[in-house]
Amino acid sequence: MTRFSLFRILVILAGVMGADGVILAAASAHQPDATRLASASSMLLFHAAAILGAVALIERGVAHLQIGLTAAFGFVVAAALFAGDLTLRQYVGHGLFTMAAPTGGTLLILSWLALAVSAAWPRPT
């Protein structure tokens, strides 16, 4: 798979995450006691933008390709775990699986650190 294809996939995923974030924000605004949805919405919206930023940094050569892609896909998986768990708790009354949100949160931290490493990683001149 080419780098361009991976970038395209990430942009598509970021768009879907952003749309989901807006949907959850609207649901939290119009439903009583939907506080978990506001957190899930913020997590999706913020990390959708982070994915687009990571793609731009990689494409411009500021961030290392493989490490940056790992960080970007980490944002996708982690935000889905976190937001999915909170959304299921809101609507179904139980989470995605035990420790889904903390696992997503930990993966988000690691993804942000990977993005930092990808920018610090020496590139051939």
mmCIF file of C-alpha atoms in Angstrom:
data_model
loop_
_atom_site.group_PDB
_atom_site.id
_atom_site.type_symbol
_atom_site.label_atom_id
_atom_site.label_comp_id
_atom_site.label_asym_id
_atom_site.label_seq_id
_atom_site.Cartn_x
_atom_site.Cartn_y
_atom_site.Cartn_z
ATOM 1 C CA MET A 1 0.000 0.000 0.000
ATOM 2 C CA THR A 2 1.407 3.388 -0.934
ATOM 3 C CA ARG A 3 1.912 6.299 1.408
ATOM 4 C CA PHE A 4 -0.729 8.255 -0.516
ATOM 5 C CA SER A 5 -3.271 5.459 0.044
ATOM 6 C CA LEU A 6 -2.551 5.431 3.778
ATOM 7 C CA PHE A 7 -2.964 9.209 3.907
ATOM 8 C CA ARG A 8 -6.269 8.925 2.059
ATOM 9 C CA ILE A 9 -7.501 6.263 4.503
ATOM 10 C CA LEU A 10 -6.515 8.446 7.457
ATOM 11 C CA VAL A 11 -8.282 11.494 6.017
ATOM 12 C CA ILE A 12 -11.433 9.426 5.440
ATOM 13 C CA LEU A 13 -11.283 8.085 9.000
ATOM 14 C CA ALA A 14 -10.742 11.592 10.352
ATOM 15 C CA GLY A 15 -13.788 12.800 8.423
ATOM 16 C CA VAL A 16 -15.936 10.001 9.811
ATOM 17 C CA MET A 17 -14.628 10.646 13.329
ATOM 18 C CA GLY A 18 -15.387 14.358 12.976
ATOM 19 C CA ALA A 19 -18.920 13.662 11.764
ATOM 20 C CA ASP A 20 -19.465 11.229 14.643
ATOM 21 C CA GLY A 21 -18.165 13.856 17.048
ATOM 22 C CA VAL A 22 -20.666 16.406 15.780
ATOM 23 C CA ILE A 23 -23.495 13.859 16.014
ATOM 24 C CA LEU A 24 -22.587 13.059 19.614
ATOM 25 C CA ALA A 25 -22.325 16.771 20.441
ATOM 26 C CA ALA A 26 -25.833 17.328 19.055
ATOM 27 C CA ALA A 27 -27.149 14.304 20.951
ATOM 28 C CA SER A 28 -25.603 15.538 24.195
ATOM 29 C CA ALA A 29 -27.152 18.969 23.683
ATOM 30 C CA HIS A 30 -30.647 17.615 23.024
ATOM 31 C CA GLN A 31 -30.890 14.715 25.453
ATOM 32 C CA PRO A 32 -31.268 15.009 29.184
ATOM 33 C CA ASP A 33 -28.433 13.525 31.230
ATOM 34 C CA ALA A 34 -26.171 12.813 28.272
ATOM 35 C CA THR A 35 -22.963 14.009 29.922
ATOM 36 C CA ARG A 36 -20.895 11.057 28.687
ATOM 37 C CA LEU A 37 -21.661 11.987 25.099
ATOM 38 C CA ALA A 38 -20.051 15.411 25.460
ATOM 39 C CA SER A 39 -16.756 13.806 26.486
ATOM 40 C CA ALA A 40 -16.982 11.274 23.667
ATOM 41 C CA SER A 41 -17.755 14.065 21.202
ATOM 42 C CA SER A 42 -14.749 16.115 22.297
ATOM 43 C CA MET A 43 -12.470 13.087 22.090
ATOM 44 C CA LEU A 44 -13.549 12.341 18.514
ATOM 45 C CA LEU A 45 -13.443 15.935 17.278
ATOM 46 C CA PHE A 46 -10.072 16.726 18.818
ATOM 47 C CA HIS A 47 -8.385 13.578 17.563
ATOM 48 C CA ALA A 48 -9.897 13.843 14.093
ATOM 49 C CA ALA A 49 -8.057 17.156 13.816
ATOM 50 C CA ALA A 50 -4.927 15.545 15.287
ATOM 51 C CA ILE A 51 -5.006 12.877 12.560
ATOM 52 C CA LEU A 52 -5.183 15.540 9.860
ATOM 53 C CA GLY A 53 -2.302 17.374 11.514
ATOM 54 C CA ALA A 54 -0.219 14.203 11.692
ATOM 55 C CA VAL A 55 -0.844 13.490 8.004
ATOM 56 C CA ALA A 56 0.196 17.036 7.106
ATOM 57 C CA LEU A 57 3.374 16.790 9.200
ATOM 58 C CA ILE A 58 4.319 13.449 7.658
ATOM 59 C CA GLU A 59 3.556 14.644 4.135
ATOM 60 C CA ARG A 60 5.758 17.709 4.606
ATOM 61 C CA GLY A 61 8.613 15.642 6.004
ATOM 62 C CA VAL A 62 8.443 17.150 9.485
ATOM 63 C CA ALA A 63 7.464 13.823 11.058
ATOM 64 C CA HIS A 64 8.995 10.387 10.403
ATOM 65 C CA LEU A 65 6.753 8.363 8.083
ATOM 66 C CA GLN A 66 6.350 5.050 9.922
ATOM 67 C CA ILE A 67 6.276 6.463 13.446
ATOM 68 C CA GLY A 68 3.898 9.249 12.395
ATOM 69 C CA LEU A 69 1.568 6.769 10.708
ATOM 70 C CA THR A 70 1.632 4.617 13.834
ATOM 71 C CA ALA A 71 0.644 7.656 15.886
ATOM 72 C CA ALA A 72 -2.150 8.623 13.479
ATOM 73 C CA PHE A 73 -3.656 5.141 13.380
ATOM 74 C CA GLY A 74 -3.223 5.005 17.157
ATOM 75 C CA PHE A 75 -5.410 8.115 17.391
ATOM 76 C CA VAL A 76 -8.105 6.355 15.348
ATOM 77 C CA VAL A 77 -8.170 3.181 17.434
ATOM 78 C CA ALA A 78 -7.811 4.939 20.767
ATOM 79 C CA ALA A 79 -10.512 7.549 20.148
ATOM 80 C CA ALA A 80 -12.854 4.809 18.903
ATOM 81 C CA LEU A 81 -12.263 2.778 22.072
ATOM 82 C CA PHE A 82 -12.738 5.767 24.340
ATOM 83 C CA ALA A 83 -15.747 7.296 22.585
ATOM 84 C CA GLY A 84 -17.332 3.917 21.853
ATOM 85 C CA ASP A 85 -17.138 2.912 25.495
ATOM 86 C CA LEU A 86 -18.672 6.184 26.715
ATOM 87 C CA THR A 87 -21.423 6.061 24.095
ATOM 88 C CA LEU A 88 -22.382 2.494 24.940
ATOM 89 C CA ARG A 89 -22.470 3.375 28.642
ATOM 90 C CA GLN A 90 -24.862 6.209 27.807
ATOM 91 C CA TYR A 91 -27.244 4.244 25.602
ATOM 92 C CA VAL A 92 -26.931 0.607 26.692
ATOM 93 C CA GLY A 93 -25.816 0.924 30.291
ATOM 94 C CA HIS A 94 -22.548 -0.986 29.952
ATOM 95 C CA GLY A 95 -19.218 -0.340 28.304
ATOM 96 C CA LEU A 96 -17.568 -1.773 25.229
ATOM 97 C CA PHE A 97 -15.439 -4.116 27.355
ATOM 98 C CA THR A 98 -13.796 -3.888 30.744
ATOM 99 C CA MET A 99 -11.153 -1.153 30.693
ATOM 100 C CA ALA A 100 -11.977 0.005 27.141
ATOM 101 C CA ALA A 101 -11.935 3.724 27.969
ATOM 102 C CA PRO A 102 -8.725 3.540 30.057
ATOM 103 C CA THR A 103 -7.089 1.457 27.322
ATOM 104 C CA GLY A 104 -8.131 4.066 24.761
ATOM 105 C CA GLY A 105 -6.816 6.843 26.984
ATOM 106 C CA THR A 106 -3.481 5.094 27.441
ATOM 107 C CA LEU A 107 -3.218 4.500 23.702
ATOM 108 C CA LEU A 108 -3.951 8.201 23.105
ATOM 109 C CA ILE A 109 -1.084 9.161 25.395
ATOM 110 C CA LEU A 110 1.237 6.739 23.618
ATOM 111 C CA SER A 111 0.104 8.015 20.209
ATOM 112 C CA TRP A 112 0.842 11.610 21.181
ATOM 113 C CA LEU A 113 4.277 10.555 22.423
ATOM 114 C CA ALA A 114 4.857 8.642 19.180
ATOM 115 C CA LEU A 115 3.971 11.772 17.217
ATOM 116 C CA ALA A 116 6.530 13.719 19.259
ATOM 117 C CA VAL A 117 9.161 11.040 18.614
ATOM 118 C CA SER A 118 8.314 11.037 14.908
ATOM 119 C CA ALA A 119 9.182 14.734 14.716
ATOM 120 C CA ALA A 120 12.392 14.272 16.720
ATOM 121 C CA TRP A 121 13.532 11.196 14.771
ATOM 122 C CA PRO A 122 16.526 12.042 12.598
ATOM 123 C CA ARG A 123 15.827 11.966 8.895
ATOM 124 C CA PRO A 124 18.422 11.272 6.242
ATOM 125 C CA THR A 125 19.724 14.389 4.540
#
